[in-house]
């Protein structure tokens, strides 16, 4: 899988593909009603995602990034991707418990613990990906990726909470693995590595401090928070994804990266720090949107009020899904915007007001020309309701973009920047997980 975002970064991403594909599960609903389409595509995504877990020919617990084995070969289990995919599985289990989903979660835990004990090229827990038989990948790759253990620890904690009645499995199997991952993260979080995602490290350590009762993890999380603050550039007006670049993609001059928004969705603690509704994240979302607005040919249709610009990883991207030429929009990046804004709406409703600052004023001017730093929208007023309605329409427009570029329900890694046709790895597991989590946010019940 191609690494999704950049070296020594604030955030993350990596992805996967396949063309031997998931079998057709059912025809996509044909409806002009966006909500009905979202419901139908959510069901499709849930089934397609599960088809990529424990696929034929792989050991139990293997989460294939994609069924594609050539052009590109994504038939591997990435530690990062698998953890994010399993968040969606845990969410569905919590909504509707089943023995089948419980078994899948237990299989995943078993595979991951095996991978933690495998001999690896980096000789560390930050090994990025593993083969279908559970052995580590030994080819050339960007390693180590030290935030992978953080994402895994957070997902393990969610699984432990979901399967709490199975106390022996939680206490004897999951908890020791969580502690091992978090000890690793605590000791290495400040070291340069590939695609470092500090925000998920902060969340994992805070989650672990509560779950394991280890206050030292919270102390380290506070140190990470202090470091994260330095990634916001007041001169540029957005969060820059990378500091101290040492190798990797040296052409990402803007510092803009959709992984920043994905991290806000995944790693938010609901405390206002780089949460979806925070000033810095809203400002960054606008900067990223502007960077893509005229970049892709298909975005000429985004001038209408009901369809968003197509969104890629970062504006300088060269990865086209198979090789290097020109980057394309990604389904999961486009969906990240929808999820972000639905989550922000929920935070504003919970807070009972929206306070506009110097940092967020330009974001809100998209929806209210009269807004300015110092403006406050209070719940129960027409002004508040109008802002909520406008941002909801903005979030919906990203789903509308995905709908337009999804001809049969199947979600690949990317869609072509000019034709809009799906391209890159077919049936990308993370794309389906991204749809599920965006749909959950759309329903008002976002994934934890």
Short mmCIF file of C-alpha atoms in Angstrom, two decimals:
data_model
loop_
_atom_site.label_atom_id
_atom_site.label_comp_id
_atom_site.label_asym_id
_atom_site.label_seq_id
_atom_site.Cartn_x
_atom_site.Cartn_y
_atom_site.Cartn_z
CA UNK A 1 0.00 0.00 0.00
CA UNK A 2 1.11 3.52 -0.73
CA UNK A 3 1.86 5.60 2.34
CA UNK A 4 -0.96 8.10 2.64
CA UNK A 5 0.79 11.02 4.20
CA UNK A 6 4.23 12.35 5.06
CA UNK A 7 7.43 11.89 7.05
CA UNK A 8 7.72 13.17 10.62
CA UNK A 9 4.18 14.44 10.33
CA UNK A 10 1.58 15.51 12.84
CA UNK A 11 -0.88 13.02 11.51
CA UNK A 12 -0.93 9.99 9.29
CA UNK A 13 -2.09 7.74 6.59
CA UNK A 14 -1.37 4.78 4.37
CA UNK A 15 -3.59 2.81 2.09
CA UNK A 16 -4.29 -0.33 0.09
CA UNK A 17 -5.83 -1.89 -3.04
CA UNK A 18 -6.99 -4.98 -4.98
CA UNK A 19 -8.64 -6.02 -8.19
CA UNK A 20 -9.74 -9.55 -7.59
CA UNK A 21 -12.36 -7.87 -5.69
CA UNK A 22 -15.24 -8.25 -3.37
CA UNK A 23 -18.17 -10.07 -4.92
CA UNK A 24 -21.15 -7.93 -5.82
CA UNK A 25 -23.16 -7.70 -2.65
CA UNK A 26 -26.24 -5.94 -3.93
CA UNK A 27 -27.11 -3.17 -6.30
CA UNK A 28 -26.78 0.36 -5.01
CA UNK A 29 -30.05 2.05 -4.26
CA UNK A 30 -31.21 4.35 -7.02
CA UNK A 31 -32.65 7.39 -5.28
CA UNK A 32 -32.53 11.13 -5.54
CA UNK A 33 -32.71 11.27 -1.80
CA UNK A 34 -29.18 11.55 -0.42
CA UNK A 35 -30.16 10.13 2.95
CA UNK A 36 -31.57 6.97 1.37
CA UNK A 37 -28.42 6.57 -0.70
CA UNK A 38 -26.22 6.98 2.39
CA UNK A 39 -28.20 4.27 4.17
CA UNK A 40 -27.88 1.89 1.24
CA UNK A 41 -24.19 2.56 0.71
CA UNK A 42 -23.56 2.11 4.44
CA UNK A 43 -25.02 -1.39 4.26
CA UNK A 44 -22.92 -2.10 1.17
CA UNK A 45 -19.79 -0.79 2.90
CA UNK A 46 -20.38 -2.90 6.00
CA UNK A 47 -20.57 -6.08 3.93
CA UNK A 48 -17.69 -5.15 1.65
CA UNK A 49 -15.48 -4.32 4.63
CA UNK A 50 -16.16 -7.69 6.24
CA UNK A 51 -15.36 -9.45 2.96
CA UNK A 52 -11.79 -8.15 3.29
CA UNK A 53 -11.31 -9.56 6.80
CA UNK A 54 -10.22 -13.18 7.04
CA UNK A 55 -10.18 -13.55 3.24
CA UNK A 56 -9.52 -16.93 1.64
CA UNK A 57 -5.86 -17.92 1.77
CA UNK A 58 -5.00 -15.78 4.81
CA UNK A 59 -4.61 -16.66 8.47
CA UNK A 60 -7.31 -15.60 10.91
CA UNK A 61 -7.31 -11.95 11.88
CA UNK A 62 -5.76 -10.76 8.61
CA UNK A 63 -7.34 -7.45 7.51
CA UNK A 64 -6.54 -7.01 3.84
CA UNK A 65 -6.08 -3.42 2.80
CA UNK A 66 -7.62 -4.50 -0.48
CA UNK A 67 -8.12 -7.77 -2.35
CA UNK A 68 -5.90 -6.42 -5.14
CA UNK A 69 -2.73 -8.44 -5.63
CA UNK A 70 -1.27 -6.57 -8.61
CA UNK A 71 -1.22 -3.04 -10.01
CA UNK A 72 -1.21 -2.30 -7.12
CA UNK A 73 -0.56 -5.15 -4.69
CA UNK A 74 -2.40 -4.21 -1.52
CA UNK A 75 -2.99 -7.70 -0.18
CA UNK A 76 -1.24 -6.95 3.08
CA UNK A 77 -2.31 -6.03 6.59
CA UNK A 78 -1.11 -2.57 7.57
CA UNK A 79 -1.05 -2.00 11.32
CA UNK A 80 -2.47 1.51 10.95
CA UNK A 81 -5.17 0.72 8.40
CA UNK A 82 -6.33 -2.40 10.21
CA UNK A 83 -6.75 -0.52 13.48
CA UNK A 84 -8.85 2.18 11.82
CA UNK A 85 -10.94 -0.44 10.00
CA UNK A 86 -11.60 -2.31 13.23
CA UNK A 87 -12.93 0.87 14.84
CA UNK A 88 -15.83 0.58 12.43
CA UNK A 89 -16.31 -3.09 13.32
CA UNK A 90 -16.34 -2.28 17.05
CA UNK A 91 -18.86 0.50 16.41
CA UNK A 92 -21.18 -1.89 14.59
CA UNK A 93 -20.76 -4.50 17.32
CA UNK A 94 -21.69 -1.98 20.00
CA UNK A 95 -24.80 -1.04 18.04
CA UNK A 96 -25.79 -4.64 17.35
CA UNK A 97 -23.70 -7.28 19.17
CA UNK A 98 -23.19 -10.59 17.39
CA UNK A 99 -21.05 -13.65 17.87
CA UNK A 100 -19.67 -13.23 14.35
CA UNK A 101 -18.36 -9.72 15.01
CA UNK A 102 -17.01 -10.77 18.42
CA UNK A 103 -15.06 -13.55 16.71
CA UNK A 104 -13.69 -11.13 14.11
CA UNK A 105 -12.47 -8.80 16.86
CA UNK A 106 -10.82 -11.68 18.70
CA UNK A 107 -9.20 -12.91 15.49
CA UNK A 108 -7.85 -9.42 14.82
CA UNK A 109 -6.37 -9.23 18.32
CA UNK A 110 -4.70 -12.60 17.81
CA UNK A 111 -3.18 -11.60 14.47
CA UNK A 112 -1.89 -8.32 15.85
CA UNK A 113 -0.34 -9.89 18.94
CA UNK A 114 1.38 -12.40 16.67
CA UNK A 115 2.72 -9.52 14.57
CA UNK A 116 4.08 -7.87 17.71
CA UNK A 117 6.22 -10.95 18.27
CA UNK A 118 7.41 -11.44 14.68
CA UNK A 119 10.97 -10.79 13.59
CA UNK A 120 10.86 -7.58 11.56
CA UNK A 121 13.21 -5.48 9.48
CA UNK A 122 12.96 -2.55 11.89
CA UNK A 123 13.16 -4.87 14.92
CA UNK A 124 10.44 -2.84 16.60
CA UNK A 125 6.69 -2.50 17.05
CA UNK A 126 6.60 0.15 14.32
CA UNK A 127 6.81 -2.35 11.45
CA UNK A 128 4.23 -1.09 8.93
CA UNK A 129 2.72 -4.18 7.28
CA UNK A 130 2.42 -7.94 7.39
CA UNK A 131 1.81 -10.77 4.93
CA UNK A 132 -1.27 -12.95 4.65
CA UNK A 133 0.44 -15.73 6.63
CA UNK A 134 1.20 -13.37 9.51
CA UNK A 135 4.89 -12.94 8.76
CA UNK A 136 6.35 -9.47 8.42
CA UNK A 137 6.91 -7.82 5.07
CA UNK A 138 10.65 -7.62 4.41
CA UNK A 139 10.76 -5.55 1.24
CA UNK A 140 11.72 -1.90 1.00
CA UNK A 141 9.27 0.37 2.82
CA UNK A 142 9.11 3.51 4.92
CA UNK A 143 9.85 2.25 8.41
CA UNK A 144 9.44 2.54 11.30
CA UNK A 145 5.91 3.91 11.56
CA UNK A 146 5.73 4.44 15.29
CA UNK A 147 2.15 5.64 15.54
CA UNK A 148 0.80 2.27 14.33
CA UNK A 149 1.07 0.84 17.86
CA UNK A 150 -0.88 3.85 19.16
CA UNK A 151 -3.77 3.26 16.79
CA UNK A 152 -3.71 -0.43 17.65
CA UNK A 153 -3.72 0.31 21.39
CA UNK A 154 -6.76 2.60 21.07
CA UNK A 155 -8.61 -0.03 19.05
CA UNK A 156 -7.62 -2.76 21.52
CA UNK A 157 -9.05 -0.63 24.33
CA UNK A 158 -12.33 -0.29 22.44
CA UNK A 159 -12.42 -4.05 21.84
CA UNK A 160 -11.69 -4.73 25.51
CA UNK A 161 -14.57 -2.47 26.52
CA UNK A 162 -16.89 -4.12 23.99
CA UNK A 163 -15.94 -7.63 25.14
CA UNK A 164 -15.71 -6.78 28.84
CA UNK A 165 -17.79 -9.81 29.81
CA UNK A 166 -14.97 -12.02 28.55
CA UNK A 167 -12.75 -10.98 31.43
CA UNK A 168 -10.06 -13.60 30.94
CA UNK A 169 -9.52 -12.56 27.30
CA UNK A 170 -9.40 -8.90 28.29
CA UNK A 171 -7.13 -9.31 31.31
CA UNK A 172 -4.80 -12.02 30.05
CA UNK A 173 -4.58 -11.22 26.34
CA UNK A 174 -5.55 -7.65 25.51
CA UNK A 175 -4.29 -5.63 28.48
CA UNK A 176 -0.67 -6.82 28.29
CA UNK A 177 -0.60 -5.98 24.57
CA UNK A 178 -2.03 -2.51 25.20
CA UNK A 179 0.62 -1.82 27.83
CA UNK A 180 3.39 -3.01 25.53
CA UNK A 181 2.22 -0.73 22.72
CA UNK A 182 1.80 2.29 24.97
CA UNK A 183 5.16 1.81 26.63
CA UNK A 184 6.66 1.79 23.14
CA UNK A 185 4.78 4.95 22.13
CA UNK A 186 5.77 6.72 25.35
CA UNK A 187 9.43 6.02 24.79
CA UNK A 188 9.61 6.90 21.09
CA UNK A 189 6.93 9.50 20.33
CA UNK A 190 9.41 12.34 19.75
CA UNK A 191 11.68 10.43 17.40
CA UNK A 192 11.56 11.00 13.64
CA UNK A 193 9.77 8.24 11.74
CA UNK A 194 7.58 7.79 8.68
CA UNK A 195 4.17 9.46 8.70
CA UNK A 196 4.11 10.14 12.41
CA UNK A 197 0.56 10.77 13.70
CA UNK A 198 1.01 12.57 16.99
CA UNK A 199 -2.69 13.21 17.52
CA UNK A 200 -3.52 9.52 17.71
CA UNK A 201 -0.59 9.02 20.05
CA UNK A 202 -2.06 11.65 22.36
CA UNK A 203 -5.43 9.95 22.32
CA UNK A 204 -4.02 6.44 22.82
CA UNK A 205 -1.99 7.52 25.83
CA UNK A 206 -4.93 9.34 27.41
CA UNK A 207 -7.19 6.35 26.75
CA UNK A 208 -4.55 4.04 28.20
CA UNK A 209 -4.06 6.18 31.29
CA UNK A 210 -7.74 5.73 32.14
CA UNK A 211 -8.07 2.11 31.06
CA UNK A 212 -4.90 0.82 32.71
CA UNK A 213 -4.72 3.36 35.53
CA UNK A 214 -1.25 4.55 34.53
CA UNK A 215 -0.86 8.29 35.09
CA UNK A 216 2.53 8.37 33.36
CA UNK A 217 0.77 7.91 30.03
CA UNK A 218 -1.29 11.05 30.66
CA UNK A 219 1.89 12.98 31.43
CA UNK A 220 3.40 11.95 28.10
CA UNK A 221 0.14 12.82 26.34
CA UNK A 222 0.41 16.33 27.81
CA UNK A 223 3.93 16.64 26.40
CA UNK A 224 2.63 15.60 22.98
CA UNK A 225 -0.15 18.18 23.21
CA UNK A 226 2.39 20.90 23.83
CA UNK A 227 4.33 19.80 20.76
CA UNK A 228 1.21 19.64 18.61
CA UNK A 229 0.41 23.29 19.28
CA UNK A 230 3.54 24.26 17.39
CA UNK A 231 2.21 22.76 14.15
CA UNK A 232 -0.36 25.54 13.77
CA UNK A 233 1.07 28.32 11.62
CA UNK A 234 -0.55 31.67 12.37
CA UNK A 235 1.19 33.09 9.30
CA UNK A 236 -0.37 30.50 6.99
CA UNK A 237 -3.61 30.17 8.93
CA UNK A 238 -3.62 26.38 9.13
CA UNK A 239 -2.00 23.35 10.73
CA UNK A 240 1.10 22.24 8.82
CA UNK A 241 1.48 18.50 8.69
CA UNK A 242 5.24 18.12 9.00
CA UNK A 243 8.19 19.42 10.97
CA UNK A 244 11.84 18.47 10.72
CA UNK A 245 11.43 16.65 7.41
CA UNK A 246 14.12 14.01 6.98
CA UNK A 247 13.63 12.19 3.69
CA UNK A 248 10.35 11.02 2.22
CA UNK A 249 8.21 13.31 0.06
CA UNK A 250 10.27 16.50 -0.14
CA UNK A 251 7.90 18.26 -2.54
CA UNK A 252 5.01 18.90 -0.13
CA UNK A 253 5.72 22.60 0.09
CA UNK A 254 2.30 23.75 1.28
CA UNK A 255 2.21 21.61 4.42
CA UNK A 256 -1.48 21.00 3.73
CA UNK A 257 -2.61 17.42 4.23
CA UNK A 258 -6.05 15.86 4.67
CA UNK A 259 -4.55 13.52 7.26
CA UNK A 260 -4.88 16.46 9.66
CA UNK A 261 -8.65 16.26 9.40
CA UNK A 262 -8.70 12.47 9.55
CA UNK A 263 -6.72 12.71 12.78
CA UNK A 264 -9.24 15.18 14.21
CA UNK A 265 -12.02 12.69 13.47
CA UNK A 266 -10.15 9.69 14.85
CA UNK A 267 -8.28 11.16 17.79
CA UNK A 268 -10.61 13.78 19.24
CA UNK A 269 -11.06 13.56 23.00
CA UNK A 270 -13.95 16.03 23.02
CA UNK A 271 -11.86 18.49 25.00
CA UNK A 272 -11.63 21.25 22.40
CA UNK A 273 -8.01 20.52 21.49
CA UNK A 274 -7.80 20.05 17.71
CA UNK A 275 -11.34 18.66 17.75
CA UNK A 276 -13.47 18.91 14.58
CA UNK A 277 -15.06 22.18 15.77
CA UNK A 278 -11.82 23.75 16.99
CA UNK A 279 -10.73 26.97 15.32
CA UNK A 280 -7.48 25.49 14.01
CA UNK A 281 -9.11 22.45 12.43
CA UNK A 282 -11.89 24.49 10.79
CA UNK A 283 -9.34 26.91 9.36
CA UNK A 284 -7.25 24.01 8.08
CA UNK A 285 -10.25 22.39 6.43
CA UNK A 286 -10.95 25.59 4.50
CA UNK A 287 -7.33 25.88 3.37
CA UNK A 288 -7.34 22.28 2.15
CA UNK A 289 -10.66 22.77 0.35
CA UNK A 290 -9.31 25.84 -1.44
CA UNK A 291 -6.16 23.99 -2.47
CA UNK A 292 -8.17 21.35 -4.31
CA UNK A 293 -10.98 23.53 -5.68
CA UNK A 294 -9.35 24.18 -9.06
CA UNK A 295 -6.75 21.40 -9.01
CA UNK A 296 -8.84 18.60 -10.52
CA UNK A 297 -10.78 18.74 -13.77
CA UNK A 298 -13.85 17.15 -12.21
CA UNK A 299 -14.15 20.02 -9.74
CA UNK A 300 -15.58 22.27 -12.41
CA UNK A 301 -18.99 20.96 -11.33
CA UNK A 302 -18.49 21.95 -7.68
CA UNK A 303 -19.67 25.50 -8.18
CA UNK A 304 -23.19 24.30 -7.51
CA UNK A 305 -24.36 24.35 -3.91
CA UNK A 306 -24.99 20.63 -3.61
CA UNK A 307 -21.72 18.99 -4.61
CA UNK A 308 -18.31 19.53 -3.05
CA UNK A 309 -14.88 19.70 -4.61
CA UNK A 310 -13.20 16.31 -4.89
CA UNK A 311 -10.52 16.00 -2.21
CA UNK A 312 -7.17 14.21 -2.34
CA UNK A 313 -4.41 13.61 0.17
CA UNK A 314 -2.42 16.79 -0.42
CA UNK A 315 -2.21 19.16 -3.38
CA UNK A 316 1.32 18.16 -4.43
CA UNK A 317 0.49 14.42 -4.49
CA UNK A 318 2.02 12.41 -7.36
CA UNK A 319 0.75 8.91 -6.57
CA UNK A 320 -1.94 7.92 -9.09
CA UNK A 321 -2.94 4.59 -7.54
CA UNK A 322 -0.36 2.49 -9.36
CA UNK A 323 2.69 4.70 -9.92
CA UNK A 324 3.78 8.30 -9.86
CA UNK A 325 2.31 10.84 -12.27
CA UNK A 326 -0.48 13.05 -10.95
CA UNK A 327 -2.38 12.44 -7.75
CA UNK A 328 -6.13 11.86 -7.69
CA UNK A 329 -8.96 12.46 -5.25
CA UNK A 330 -9.41 9.74 -2.62
CA UNK A 331 -12.77 8.52 -1.37
CA UNK A 332 -11.66 8.44 2.25
CA UNK A 333 -10.28 11.99 2.05
CA UNK A 334 -13.50 13.34 0.60
CA UNK A 335 -15.49 11.48 3.26
CA UNK A 336 -13.24 12.92 5.98
CA UNK A 337 -14.71 16.37 5.27
CA UNK A 338 -18.27 15.11 5.65
CA UNK A 339 -17.46 13.38 8.92
CA UNK A 340 -15.55 16.39 10.24
CA UNK A 341 -18.42 18.80 9.71
CA UNK A 342 -21.08 16.47 11.12
CA UNK A 343 -18.89 16.02 14.19
CA UNK A 344 -18.40 19.78 14.48
CA UNK A 345 -22.15 20.32 14.35
CA UNK A 346 -22.60 17.88 17.21
CA UNK A 347 -19.99 19.71 19.27
CA UNK A 348 -21.66 23.08 18.66
CA UNK A 349 -25.05 21.73 19.66
CA UNK A 350 -23.59 20.24 22.84
CA UNK A 351 -21.86 23.54 23.65
CA UNK A 352 -25.00 25.57 22.97
CA UNK A 353 -23.12 28.23 21.05
CA UNK A 354 -20.51 28.95 18.40
CA UNK A 355 -17.88 31.59 19.05
CA UNK A 356 -16.11 33.04 16.00
CA UNK A 357 -12.47 34.02 16.42
CA UNK A 358 -9.78 35.54 14.23
CA UNK A 359 -8.70 32.01 13.35
CA UNK A 360 -12.14 30.70 12.37
CA UNK A 361 -13.73 33.83 10.90
CA UNK A 362 -12.91 33.03 7.27
CA UNK A 363 -14.42 29.57 7.65
CA UNK A 364 -17.72 30.99 8.88
CA UNK A 365 -17.77 33.71 6.22
CA UNK A 366 -18.52 30.92 3.74
CA UNK A 367 -21.96 30.73 5.32
CA UNK A 368 -22.57 34.22 6.74
CA UNK A 369 -21.08 37.30 5.07
CA UNK A 370 -21.79 39.37 8.16
CA UNK A 371 -19.80 37.23 10.57
CA UNK A 372 -16.61 38.53 12.15
CA UNK A 373 -14.26 37.71 14.96
CA UNK A 374 -16.27 38.08 18.15
CA UNK A 375 -19.57 36.97 16.64
CA UNK A 376 -21.42 34.43 18.79
CA UNK A 377 -24.22 32.21 17.52
CA UNK A 378 -26.37 31.05 20.43
CA UNK A 379 -28.51 27.95 20.43
CA UNK A 380 -32.21 28.75 20.15
CA UNK A 381 -31.69 31.68 17.79
CA UNK A 382 -32.38 31.87 14.06
CA UNK A 383 -28.74 32.75 13.45
CA UNK A 384 -27.53 29.58 15.14
CA UNK A 385 -30.03 27.44 13.25
CA UNK A 386 -28.99 28.98 9.93
CA UNK A 387 -25.31 28.26 10.54
CA UNK A 388 -26.11 24.68 11.52
CA UNK A 389 -28.23 24.28 8.40
CA UNK A 390 -25.51 25.74 6.17
CA UNK A 391 -22.72 23.57 7.57
CA UNK A 392 -24.98 20.52 7.33
CA UNK A 393 -25.50 21.28 3.64
CA UNK A 394 -21.72 21.63 3.26
CA UNK A 395 -21.20 18.22 4.89
CA UNK A 396 -23.89 16.68 2.71
CA UNK A 397 -22.15 18.00 -0.40
CA UNK A 398 -19.15 15.74 0.26
CA UNK A 399 -21.42 12.72 0.40
CA UNK A 400 -22.97 13.95 -2.85
CA UNK A 401 -19.52 14.02 -4.44
CA UNK A 402 -18.85 10.43 -3.37
CA UNK A 403 -22.27 9.40 -4.64
CA UNK A 404 -21.51 10.90 -8.04
CA UNK A 405 -18.19 9.05 -8.30
CA UNK A 406 -19.57 5.70 -7.07
CA UNK A 407 -21.23 4.00 -10.05
CA UNK A 408 -21.98 0.62 -8.45
CA UNK A 409 -21.41 0.92 -4.71
CA UNK A 410 -17.81 -0.30 -4.80
CA UNK A 411 -15.28 2.09 -3.28
CA UNK A 412 -11.75 2.00 -4.65
CA UNK A 413 -8.84 3.93 -3.22
CA UNK A 414 -9.13 6.85 -5.64
CA UNK A 415 -11.22 8.34 -8.45
CA UNK A 416 -9.66 9.93 -11.50
CA UNK A 417 -9.05 13.67 -11.29
CA UNK A 418 -10.45 14.29 -14.80
CA UNK A 419 -12.93 11.52 -15.63
CA UNK A 420 -14.12 10.78 -12.10
CA UNK A 421 -13.87 7.04 -12.74
CA UNK A 422 -12.78 4.82 -9.81
CA UNK A 423 -9.06 4.02 -9.96
CA UNK A 424 -6.28 2.55 -7.87
CA UNK A 425 -6.84 -0.32 -5.49
CA UNK A 426 -10.31 -1.78 -5.82
CA UNK A 427 -12.53 -2.32 -2.79
CA UNK A 428 -10.22 -0.49 -0.42
CA UNK A 429 -11.10 -1.58 3.10
CA UNK A 430 -10.29 1.82 4.56
CA UNK A 431 -12.60 3.51 2.04
CA UNK A 432 -15.47 1.38 3.35
CA UNK A 433 -14.51 2.10 6.96
CA UNK A 434 -14.42 5.83 6.14
CA UNK A 435 -17.92 5.63 4.68
CA UNK A 436 -19.20 3.84 7.78
CA UNK A 437 -17.71 6.38 10.18
CA UNK A 438 -18.92 9.34 8.08
CA UNK A 439 -22.39 7.80 7.96
CA UNK A 440 -22.37 7.36 11.73
CA UNK A 441 -21.50 11.04 12.16
CA UNK A 442 -24.27 11.93 9.68
CA UNK A 443 -26.73 10.04 11.89
CA UNK A 444 -25.67 12.06 14.94
CA UNK A 445 -23.97 9.08 16.59
CA UNK A 446 -20.29 9.30 15.57
CA UNK A 447 -17.84 6.48 16.11
CA UNK A 448 -16.08 6.72 19.47
#
